Coordinates of C-alpha atoms and ligand atoms in Angstrom, one line a residue:
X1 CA 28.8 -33.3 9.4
X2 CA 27.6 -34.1 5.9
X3 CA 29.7 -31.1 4.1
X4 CA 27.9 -32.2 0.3
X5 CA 24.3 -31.4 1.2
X6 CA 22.9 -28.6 -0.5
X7 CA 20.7 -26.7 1.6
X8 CA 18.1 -24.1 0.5
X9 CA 21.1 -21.6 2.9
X10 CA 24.0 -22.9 2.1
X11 CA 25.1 -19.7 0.9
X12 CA 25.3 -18.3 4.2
X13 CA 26.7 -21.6 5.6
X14 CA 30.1 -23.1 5.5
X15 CA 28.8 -26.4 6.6
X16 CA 26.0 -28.7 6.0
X17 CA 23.8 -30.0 8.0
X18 CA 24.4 -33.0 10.9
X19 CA 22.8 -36.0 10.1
X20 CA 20.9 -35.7 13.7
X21 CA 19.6 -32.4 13.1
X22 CA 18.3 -33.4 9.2
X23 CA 17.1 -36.8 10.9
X24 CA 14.7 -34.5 13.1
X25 CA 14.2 -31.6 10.9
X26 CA 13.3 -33.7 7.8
X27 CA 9.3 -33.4 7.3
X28 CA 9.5 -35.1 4.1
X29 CA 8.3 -38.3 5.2
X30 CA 4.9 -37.1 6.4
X31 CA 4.3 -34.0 4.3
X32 CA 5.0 -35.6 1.2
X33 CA 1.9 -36.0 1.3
X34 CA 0.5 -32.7 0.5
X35 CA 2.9 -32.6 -3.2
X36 CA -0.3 -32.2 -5.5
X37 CA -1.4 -29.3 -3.0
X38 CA 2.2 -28.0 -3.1
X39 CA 2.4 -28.3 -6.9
X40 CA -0.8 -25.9 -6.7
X41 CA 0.4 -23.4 -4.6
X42 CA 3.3 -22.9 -6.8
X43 CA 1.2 -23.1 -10.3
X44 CA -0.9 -20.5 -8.6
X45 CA 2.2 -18.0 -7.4
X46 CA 4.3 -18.4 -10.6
X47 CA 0.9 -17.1 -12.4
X48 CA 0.3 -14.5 -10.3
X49 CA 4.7 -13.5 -10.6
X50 CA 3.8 -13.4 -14.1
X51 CA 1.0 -11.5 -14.1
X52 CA 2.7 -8.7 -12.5
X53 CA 5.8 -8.5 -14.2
X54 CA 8.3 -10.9 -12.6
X55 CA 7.9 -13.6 -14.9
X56 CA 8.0 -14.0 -18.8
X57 CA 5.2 -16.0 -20.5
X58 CA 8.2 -18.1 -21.7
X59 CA 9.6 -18.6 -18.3
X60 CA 6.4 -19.3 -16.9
X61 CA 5.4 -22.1 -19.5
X62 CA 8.5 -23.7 -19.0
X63 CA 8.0 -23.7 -15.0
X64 CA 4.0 -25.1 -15.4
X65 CA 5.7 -27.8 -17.9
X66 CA 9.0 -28.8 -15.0
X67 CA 5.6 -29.1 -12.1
X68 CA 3.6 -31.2 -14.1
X69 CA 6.8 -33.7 -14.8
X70 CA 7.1 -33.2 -10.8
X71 CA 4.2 -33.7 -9.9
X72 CA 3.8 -37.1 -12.6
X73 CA 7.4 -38.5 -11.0
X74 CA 6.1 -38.4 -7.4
X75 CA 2.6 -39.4 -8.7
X76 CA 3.8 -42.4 -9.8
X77 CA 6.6 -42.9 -7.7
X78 CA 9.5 -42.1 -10.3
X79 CA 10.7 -39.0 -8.2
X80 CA 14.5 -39.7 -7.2
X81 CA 14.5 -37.7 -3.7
X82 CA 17.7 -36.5 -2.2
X83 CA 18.8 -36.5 1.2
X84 CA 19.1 -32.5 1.1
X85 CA 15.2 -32.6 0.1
X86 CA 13.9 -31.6 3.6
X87 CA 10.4 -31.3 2.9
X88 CA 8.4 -31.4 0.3
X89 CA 8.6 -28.2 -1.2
X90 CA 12.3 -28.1 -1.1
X91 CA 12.1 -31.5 -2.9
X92 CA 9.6 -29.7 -5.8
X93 CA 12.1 -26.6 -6.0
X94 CA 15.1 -28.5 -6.7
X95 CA 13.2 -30.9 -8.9
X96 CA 11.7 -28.1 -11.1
X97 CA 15.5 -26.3 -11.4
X98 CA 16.7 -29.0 -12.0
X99 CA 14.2 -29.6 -15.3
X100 CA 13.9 -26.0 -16.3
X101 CA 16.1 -23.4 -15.4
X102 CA 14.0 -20.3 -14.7
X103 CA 12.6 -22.5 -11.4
X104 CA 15.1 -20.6 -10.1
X105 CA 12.9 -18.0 -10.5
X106 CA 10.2 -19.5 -8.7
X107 CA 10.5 -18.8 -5.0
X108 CA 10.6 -15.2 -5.7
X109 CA 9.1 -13.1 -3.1
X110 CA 7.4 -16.1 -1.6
X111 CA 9.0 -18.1 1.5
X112 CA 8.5 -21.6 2.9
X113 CA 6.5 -20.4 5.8
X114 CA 3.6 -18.6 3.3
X115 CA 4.3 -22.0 1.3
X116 CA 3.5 -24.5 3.8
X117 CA 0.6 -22.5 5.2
X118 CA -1.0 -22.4 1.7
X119 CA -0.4 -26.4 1.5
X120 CA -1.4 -27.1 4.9
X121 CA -4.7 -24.8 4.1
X122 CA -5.6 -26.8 0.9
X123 CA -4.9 -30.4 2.1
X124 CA -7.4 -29.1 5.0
X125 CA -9.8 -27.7 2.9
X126 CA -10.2 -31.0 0.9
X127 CA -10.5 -33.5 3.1
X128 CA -12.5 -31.5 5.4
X129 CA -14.8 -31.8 2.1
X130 CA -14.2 -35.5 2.0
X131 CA -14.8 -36.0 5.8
X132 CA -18.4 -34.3 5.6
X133 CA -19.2 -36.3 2.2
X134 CA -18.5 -39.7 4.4
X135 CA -20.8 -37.6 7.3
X136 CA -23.5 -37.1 5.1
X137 CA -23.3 -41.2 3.7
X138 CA -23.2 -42.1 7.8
X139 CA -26.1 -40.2 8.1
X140 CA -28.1 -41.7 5.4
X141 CA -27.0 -45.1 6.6
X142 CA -28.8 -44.1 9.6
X143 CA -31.7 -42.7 7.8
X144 CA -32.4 -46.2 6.3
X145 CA -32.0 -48.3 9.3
X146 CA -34.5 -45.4 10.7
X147 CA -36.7 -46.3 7.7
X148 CA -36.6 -50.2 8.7
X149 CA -37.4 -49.3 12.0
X150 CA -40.5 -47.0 11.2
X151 CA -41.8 -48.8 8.5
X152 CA -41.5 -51.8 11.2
X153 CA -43.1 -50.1 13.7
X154 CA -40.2 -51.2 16.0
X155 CA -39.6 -49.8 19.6
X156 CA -37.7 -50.2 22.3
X157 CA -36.9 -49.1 25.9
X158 CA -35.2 -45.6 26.0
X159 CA -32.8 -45.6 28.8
X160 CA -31.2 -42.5 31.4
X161 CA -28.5 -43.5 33.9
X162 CA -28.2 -46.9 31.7
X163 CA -31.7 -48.1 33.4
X164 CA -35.0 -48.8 31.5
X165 CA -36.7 -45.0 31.4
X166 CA -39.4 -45.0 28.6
X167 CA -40.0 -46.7 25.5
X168 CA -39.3 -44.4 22.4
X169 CA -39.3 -46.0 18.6
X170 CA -36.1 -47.3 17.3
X171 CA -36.0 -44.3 14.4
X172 CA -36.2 -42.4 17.0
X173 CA -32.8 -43.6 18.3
X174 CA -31.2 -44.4 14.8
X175 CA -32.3 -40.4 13.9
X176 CA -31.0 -39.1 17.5
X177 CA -27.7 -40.5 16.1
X178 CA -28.1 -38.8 12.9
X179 CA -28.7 -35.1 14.4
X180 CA -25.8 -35.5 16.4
X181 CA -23.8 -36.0 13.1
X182 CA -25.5 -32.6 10.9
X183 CA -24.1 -30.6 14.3
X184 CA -20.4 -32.3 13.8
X185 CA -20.9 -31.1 9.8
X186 CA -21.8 -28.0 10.7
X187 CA -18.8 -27.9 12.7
X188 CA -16.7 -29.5 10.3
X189 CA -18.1 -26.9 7.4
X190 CA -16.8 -23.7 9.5
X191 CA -13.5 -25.2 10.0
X192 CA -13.7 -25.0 6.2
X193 CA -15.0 -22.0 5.9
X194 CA -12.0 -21.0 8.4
X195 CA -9.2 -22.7 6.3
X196 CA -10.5 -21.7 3.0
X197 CA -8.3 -18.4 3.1
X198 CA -5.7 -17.4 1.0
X199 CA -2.0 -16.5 2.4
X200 CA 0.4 -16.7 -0.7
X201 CA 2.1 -13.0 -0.9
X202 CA 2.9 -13.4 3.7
X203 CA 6.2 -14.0 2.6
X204 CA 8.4 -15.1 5.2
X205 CA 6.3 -13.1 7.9
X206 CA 6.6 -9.1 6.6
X207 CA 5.3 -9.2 2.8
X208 CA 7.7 -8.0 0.3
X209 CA 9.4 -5.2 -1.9
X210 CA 8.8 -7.1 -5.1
X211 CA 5.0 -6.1 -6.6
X212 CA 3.1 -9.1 -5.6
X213 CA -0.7 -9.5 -5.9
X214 CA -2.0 -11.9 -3.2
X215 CA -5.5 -11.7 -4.7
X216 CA -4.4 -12.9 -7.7
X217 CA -2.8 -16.1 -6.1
X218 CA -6.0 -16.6 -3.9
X219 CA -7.8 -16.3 -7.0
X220 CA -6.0 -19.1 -9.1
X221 CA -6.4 -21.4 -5.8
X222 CA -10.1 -20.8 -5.6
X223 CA -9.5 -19.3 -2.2
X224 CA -12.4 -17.3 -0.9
X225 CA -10.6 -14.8 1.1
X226 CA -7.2 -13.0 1.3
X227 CA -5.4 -12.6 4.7
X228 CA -5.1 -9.4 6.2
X229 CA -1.8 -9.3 8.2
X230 CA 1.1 -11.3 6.9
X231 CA 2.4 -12.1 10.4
X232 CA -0.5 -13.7 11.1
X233 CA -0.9 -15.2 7.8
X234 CA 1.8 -17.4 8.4
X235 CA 1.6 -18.0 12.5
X236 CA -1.9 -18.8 12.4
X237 CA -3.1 -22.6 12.5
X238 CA -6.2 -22.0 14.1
X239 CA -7.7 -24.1 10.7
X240 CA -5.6 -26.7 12.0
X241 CA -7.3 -26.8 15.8
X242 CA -10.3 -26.3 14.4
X243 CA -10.3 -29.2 12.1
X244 CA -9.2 -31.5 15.2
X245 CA -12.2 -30.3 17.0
X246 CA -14.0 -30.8 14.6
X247 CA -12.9 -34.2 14.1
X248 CA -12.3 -35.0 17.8
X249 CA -16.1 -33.9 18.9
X250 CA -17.0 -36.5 15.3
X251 CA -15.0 -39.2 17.2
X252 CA -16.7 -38.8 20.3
X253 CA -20.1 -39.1 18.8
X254 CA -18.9 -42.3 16.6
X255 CA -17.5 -43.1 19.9
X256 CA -21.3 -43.2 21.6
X257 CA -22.3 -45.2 18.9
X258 CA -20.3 -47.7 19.2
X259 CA -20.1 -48.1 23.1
X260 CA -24.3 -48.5 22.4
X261 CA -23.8 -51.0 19.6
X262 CA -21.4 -53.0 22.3
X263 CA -23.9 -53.4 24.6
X264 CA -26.9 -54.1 21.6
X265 CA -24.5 -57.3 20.9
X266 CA -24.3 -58.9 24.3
X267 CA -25.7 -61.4 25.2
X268 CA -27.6 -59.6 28.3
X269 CA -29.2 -57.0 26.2
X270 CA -29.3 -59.2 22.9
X271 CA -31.0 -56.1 20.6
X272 CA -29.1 -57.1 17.7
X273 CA -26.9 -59.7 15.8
X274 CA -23.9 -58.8 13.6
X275 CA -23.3 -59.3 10.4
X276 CA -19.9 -61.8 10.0
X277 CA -18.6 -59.3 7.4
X278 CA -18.6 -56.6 10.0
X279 CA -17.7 -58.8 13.1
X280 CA -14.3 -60.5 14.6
X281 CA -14.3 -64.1 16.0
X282 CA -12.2 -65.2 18.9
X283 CA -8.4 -67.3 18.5
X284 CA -9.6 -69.5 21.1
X285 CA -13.2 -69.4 21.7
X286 CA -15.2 -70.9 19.1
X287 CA -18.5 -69.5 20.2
X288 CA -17.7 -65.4 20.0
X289 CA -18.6 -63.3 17.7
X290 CA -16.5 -59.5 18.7
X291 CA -17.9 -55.9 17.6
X292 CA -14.2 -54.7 17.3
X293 CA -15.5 -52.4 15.1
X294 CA -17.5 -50.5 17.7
X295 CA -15.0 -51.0 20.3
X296 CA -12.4 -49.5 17.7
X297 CA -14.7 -46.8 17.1
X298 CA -14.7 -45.9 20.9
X299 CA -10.7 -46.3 21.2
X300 CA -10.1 -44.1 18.0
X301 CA -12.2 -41.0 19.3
X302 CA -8.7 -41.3 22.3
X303 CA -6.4 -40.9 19.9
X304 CA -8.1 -38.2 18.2
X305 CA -8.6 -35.8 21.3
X306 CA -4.9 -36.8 22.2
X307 CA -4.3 -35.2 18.4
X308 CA -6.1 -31.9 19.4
X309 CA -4.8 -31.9 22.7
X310 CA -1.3 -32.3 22.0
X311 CA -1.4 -29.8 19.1
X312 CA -3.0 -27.0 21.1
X313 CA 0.1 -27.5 23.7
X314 CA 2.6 -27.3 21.0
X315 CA 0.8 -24.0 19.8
X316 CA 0.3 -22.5 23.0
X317 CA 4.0 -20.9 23.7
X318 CA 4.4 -19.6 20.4
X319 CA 5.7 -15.9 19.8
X320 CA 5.2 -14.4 16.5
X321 CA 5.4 -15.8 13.6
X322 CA 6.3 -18.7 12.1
X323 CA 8.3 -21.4 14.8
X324 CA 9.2 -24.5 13.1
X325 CA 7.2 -26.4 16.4
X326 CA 4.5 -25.6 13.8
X327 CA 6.0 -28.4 11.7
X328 CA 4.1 -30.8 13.7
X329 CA 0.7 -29.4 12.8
X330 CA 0.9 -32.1 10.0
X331 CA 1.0 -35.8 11.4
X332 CA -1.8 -35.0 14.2
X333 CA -3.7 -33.3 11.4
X334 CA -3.2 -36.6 8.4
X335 CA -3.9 -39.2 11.3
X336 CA -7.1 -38.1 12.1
X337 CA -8.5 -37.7 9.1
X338 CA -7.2 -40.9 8.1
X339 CA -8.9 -42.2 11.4
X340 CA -12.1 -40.8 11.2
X341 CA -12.1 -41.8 7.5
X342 CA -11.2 -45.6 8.2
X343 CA -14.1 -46.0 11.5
X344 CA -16.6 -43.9 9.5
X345 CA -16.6 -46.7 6.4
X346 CA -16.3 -49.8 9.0
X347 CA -19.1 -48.5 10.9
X348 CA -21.3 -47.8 7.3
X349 CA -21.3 -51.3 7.1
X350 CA -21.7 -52.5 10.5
X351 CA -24.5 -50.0 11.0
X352 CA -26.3 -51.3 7.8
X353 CA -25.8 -54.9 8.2
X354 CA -27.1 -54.9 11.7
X355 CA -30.1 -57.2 12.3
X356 CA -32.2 -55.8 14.6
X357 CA -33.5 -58.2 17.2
X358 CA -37.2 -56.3 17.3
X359 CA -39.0 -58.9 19.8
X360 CA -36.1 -58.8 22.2
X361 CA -36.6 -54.8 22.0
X362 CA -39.8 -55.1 22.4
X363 CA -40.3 -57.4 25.3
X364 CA -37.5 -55.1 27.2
X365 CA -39.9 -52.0 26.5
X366 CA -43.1 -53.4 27.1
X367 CA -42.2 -53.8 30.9
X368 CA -44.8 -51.7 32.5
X369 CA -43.0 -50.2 34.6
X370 CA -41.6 -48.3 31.5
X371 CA -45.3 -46.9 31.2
X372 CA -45.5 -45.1 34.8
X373 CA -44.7 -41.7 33.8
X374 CA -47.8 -41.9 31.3
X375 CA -49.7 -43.3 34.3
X376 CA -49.1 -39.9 35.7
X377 CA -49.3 -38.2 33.1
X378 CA -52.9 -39.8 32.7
X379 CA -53.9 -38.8 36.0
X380 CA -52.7 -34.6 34.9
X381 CA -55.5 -35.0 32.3
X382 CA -58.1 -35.9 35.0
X383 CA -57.2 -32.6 36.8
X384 CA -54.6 -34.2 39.6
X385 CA -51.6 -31.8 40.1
X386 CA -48.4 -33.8 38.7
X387 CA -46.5 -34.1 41.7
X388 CA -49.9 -36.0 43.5
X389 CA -49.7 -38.1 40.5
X390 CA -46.0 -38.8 40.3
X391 CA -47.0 -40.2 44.4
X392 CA -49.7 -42.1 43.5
X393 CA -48.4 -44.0 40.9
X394 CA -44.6 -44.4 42.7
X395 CA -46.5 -46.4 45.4
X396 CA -48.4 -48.8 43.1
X397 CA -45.0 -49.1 41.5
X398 CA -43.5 -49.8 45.0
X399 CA -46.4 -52.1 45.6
X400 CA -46.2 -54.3 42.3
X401 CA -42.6 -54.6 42.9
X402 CA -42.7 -55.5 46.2
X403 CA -44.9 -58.7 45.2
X404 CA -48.3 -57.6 46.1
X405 CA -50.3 -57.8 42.2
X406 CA -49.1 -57.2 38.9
X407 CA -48.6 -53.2 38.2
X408 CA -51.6 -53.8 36.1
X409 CA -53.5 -55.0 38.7
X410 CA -53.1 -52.5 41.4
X411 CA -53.7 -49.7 38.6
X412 CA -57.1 -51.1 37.8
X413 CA -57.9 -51.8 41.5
X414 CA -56.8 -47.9 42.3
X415 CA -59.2 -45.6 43.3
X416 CA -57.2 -43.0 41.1
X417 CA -56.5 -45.0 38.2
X418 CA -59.0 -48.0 36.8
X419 CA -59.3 -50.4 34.2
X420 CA -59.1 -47.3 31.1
X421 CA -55.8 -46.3 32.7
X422 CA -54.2 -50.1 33.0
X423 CA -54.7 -50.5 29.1
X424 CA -51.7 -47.6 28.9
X425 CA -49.6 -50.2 30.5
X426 CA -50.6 -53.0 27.2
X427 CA -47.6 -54.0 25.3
X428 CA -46.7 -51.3 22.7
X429 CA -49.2 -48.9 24.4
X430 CA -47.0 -46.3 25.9
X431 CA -45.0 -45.6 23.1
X432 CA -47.8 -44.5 21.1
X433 CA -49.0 -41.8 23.5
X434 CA -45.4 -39.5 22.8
X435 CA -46.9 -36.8 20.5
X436 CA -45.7 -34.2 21.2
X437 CA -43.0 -32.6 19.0
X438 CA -39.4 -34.2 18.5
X439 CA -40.5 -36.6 20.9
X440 CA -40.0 -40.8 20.4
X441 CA -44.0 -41.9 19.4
X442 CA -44.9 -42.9 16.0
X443 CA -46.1 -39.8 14.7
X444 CA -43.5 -37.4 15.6
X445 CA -40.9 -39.2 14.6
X446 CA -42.3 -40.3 10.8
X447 CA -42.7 -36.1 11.2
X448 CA -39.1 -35.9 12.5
X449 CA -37.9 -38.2 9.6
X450 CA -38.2 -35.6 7.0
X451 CA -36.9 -32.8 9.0
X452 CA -33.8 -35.1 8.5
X453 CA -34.0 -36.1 5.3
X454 CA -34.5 -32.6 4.7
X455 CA -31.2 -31.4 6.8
X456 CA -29.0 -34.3 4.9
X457 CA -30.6 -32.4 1.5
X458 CA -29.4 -28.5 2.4
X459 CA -26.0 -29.9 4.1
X460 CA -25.5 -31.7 0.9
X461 CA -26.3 -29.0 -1.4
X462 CA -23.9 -26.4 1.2
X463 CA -21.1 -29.1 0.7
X464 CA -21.4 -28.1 -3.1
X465 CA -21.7 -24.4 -2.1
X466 CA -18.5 -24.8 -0.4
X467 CA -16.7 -26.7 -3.2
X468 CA -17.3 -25.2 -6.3
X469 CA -14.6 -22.4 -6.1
X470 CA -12.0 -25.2 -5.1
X471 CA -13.0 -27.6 -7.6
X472 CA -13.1 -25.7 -10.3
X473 CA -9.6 -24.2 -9.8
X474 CA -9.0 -27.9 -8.9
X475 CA -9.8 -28.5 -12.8
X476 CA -8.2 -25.5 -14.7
X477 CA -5.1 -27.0 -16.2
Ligands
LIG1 N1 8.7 -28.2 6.8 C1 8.3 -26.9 7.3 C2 7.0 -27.1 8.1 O1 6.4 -28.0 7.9 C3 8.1 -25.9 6.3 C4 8.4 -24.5 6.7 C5 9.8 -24.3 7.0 N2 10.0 -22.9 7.3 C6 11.1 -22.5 7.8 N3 11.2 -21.2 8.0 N4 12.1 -23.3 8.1 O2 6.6 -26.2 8.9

């Protein structure tokens, strides 16, 4: 029993804490982490106190001046913690009385649980911010090894069920990559549309007696809304879930990516060479060259959905209001932003140092059995009915493969078909006939490549929208 420690209760206690229940109630180590965003909360509610009577201009100054210092001595590592600091905003309310005596004052009609939401809300906010800004450079990094590829004229096979299915051009499969990414920012953008609200003034769950004007506090934190019920203002971390979705359903597409850039680098498919920078060698085999990158990519996206998962189960029994089970909203939350962050920038490089191994892609697409479903879809435009066609063409297929003539062969020796037809089946042929829109030909997709650059442009220019009021509280003083 550690009878010295000064807790936040110790009035209503005769004894301190044990050491086991600080070791596993401390959330210092990880939440530390949110001090700048704890130092804002409070700038913000000692405003708004003074605003409305409950602080002097006097007493306030001196409170702003004892957070700065604070928020200076952890900046740079000066701050002296103590072992009664429990968290971090127990550590900045001891540190602030301790330098100016009307900190005291500070915690008036406000309570951890209001505190910690409002911190938890603006660490998501900005790194939901930073997560889309690394989307959007992803995304671009796409764009330009899309660019490569069109200006290139590169194709390759397209594949369903991991077999050869129809050739589409490689932008066409950089950009696919791409589209999946502006969903995950759109995601990612109402998570922080969802987190950007205000809960200073919930108190400890009921409000307060004193005159407090939430409003005021959203305002000074360049929240865009105000809760509505204060026991739900400081239960609710649906932000929180939202956030791991939004990052989990990000990991799985990075995921994707990387299984496909696996199977680009072997030696069987042979698509495309890594850059060293980007690439691991092997301890024993001189000859490897690993894409642990990718393969990290595809194990991270695990580790994220364990983070949603295993925070939606520790939510899921929760009565009214706060429960301090909610304390572990934080290291799922920091990890997978930190993850997502880390295999976005590795794969920014990989992805743009790839060389693309064109020829290889091309001799895999211009098999012509990747042309048969245009062989059909020749025969529709002579008047067959599709399904006649899909018949006629299956048994030339079965024919050529069985070792009777070349696919070309049979279709200009068919009845059906002829010579006009079999030139569908020249390398790079096929590929060319996919006009129609969205789809993998040459046309479509130079058209589809501004409907992205486009989409990057307005996602951009909402990620401002959805900034501005943060930033500039950010920069008041
Ligand atoms: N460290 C706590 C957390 O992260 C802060 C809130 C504590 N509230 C309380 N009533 N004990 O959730």
């Amino acid at each position: 029993m550690n009878q010295d420690a000064t807790t936040l209760w110790h009035g209503r206690f005769e004894l301190g804490p044990a050491e086991a229940l600080q070791a596993l109630n401390d959330s210092l180590p990880f939440d530390r982490r949110m001090f700048r965003d704890d130092i804002a909360g409070s700038r913000a509610h000692v405003r708004m106190l003074t605003d409305v009577g409950l602080l002097t201009s006097e007493e306030l100054a001196e409170v702003l001046a004892a957070l700065d210092q604070v928020e200076a001595e952890i900046a740079t590592d000066e701050m002296v913690w103590e072992p009664t600091d429990e968290d971090i905003h127990t550590a900045v309310e001891r540190r602030v009385t301790e330098l100016a005596p009307a900190g005291a004052k500070m915690h008036t009609g406000r309570s951890r649980n209001d505190q910690v939401a409002t911190d938890v809300r603006l660490i998501t906010r900005r790194e939901l911010s930073d997560t889309i800004a690394l989307v959007l450079r992803f995304q671009k990094v796409l764009l330009a090894k899309a660019d490569e590829a069109i200006a290139n004229d590169w194709y390759l096979p397209g594949y369903t069920h991991m077999q050869r299915a129809q050739p589409v051009m490689l932008g066409h499969h950089f950009m696919a990559h791409a589209w999946a990414l502006a969903r995950d920012i759109d995601r990612l953008a109402q998570a922080l549309v969802r987190t950007d609200v205000s809960v200073l003034g919930a108190g400890a769950l009921a409000g307060s007696s004193l005159p407090l004007d939430p409003a005021a506090s959203a305002g000074y934190l360049g929240f865009a809304k105000v809760f509505d019920n204060s026991l739900d203002a400081v239960a609710d971390r649906d932000f929180v879930a939202d956030a791991l979705f939004g990052l989990s359903m990000l990991g799985v597409h990075l995921s994707r990516i990387g299984e496909e850039l696996i199977l680009w680098a072997t030696e069987e498919f042979g698509f495309v060479g890594l850059d060293d920078a980007f690439s691991t060698g092997s301890s024993m085999m001189p000859q490897k060259k690993n894409p642990d990158i990718a393969e990290l990519a595809r194990g991270k996206a695990g580790r994220l959905i364990g983070h949603l998962t295993g925070f939606l189960v520790s939510m899921k029994g929760l009565p009214l209001t706060y429960n301090k089970d909610m304390q572990e909203d934080k290291e799922p939350l920091f990890d997978a932003f930190d993850t997502v962050r880390l295999t976005l920038l590795a794969l920014d490089g990989m992805v743009s140092t790839l060389v693309i191994n064109s020829d290889v892609m091309a001799e895999a697409a211009n098999s012509p059995y990747g042309a048969a479903t245009d062989l059909a879809e020749w025969l529709v435009t002579k008047g067959t009915p599709f399904r006649d066609a899909h018949g006629i063409v299956g048994e030339l297929v079965r024919r050529a493969l069985g070792g009777e003539a070349t696919l070309a062969e049979l279709v200009s020796a068919s009845e059906h078909l002829g010579p006009e037809a079999a030139r569908i089946l020249e390398p790079g042929a096929a590929v060319r006939r996919r006009t129609t829109w969205g789809s993998g030909g040459p046309d479509p997709v130079v058209a589809q490549r501004d409907r992205l650059t486009a989409q990057i442009e307005s996602d951009t220019a909402r990620l401002v929208e959805l900034d501005s009021a943060r930033l500039a509280a950010e920069s008041k003083p």
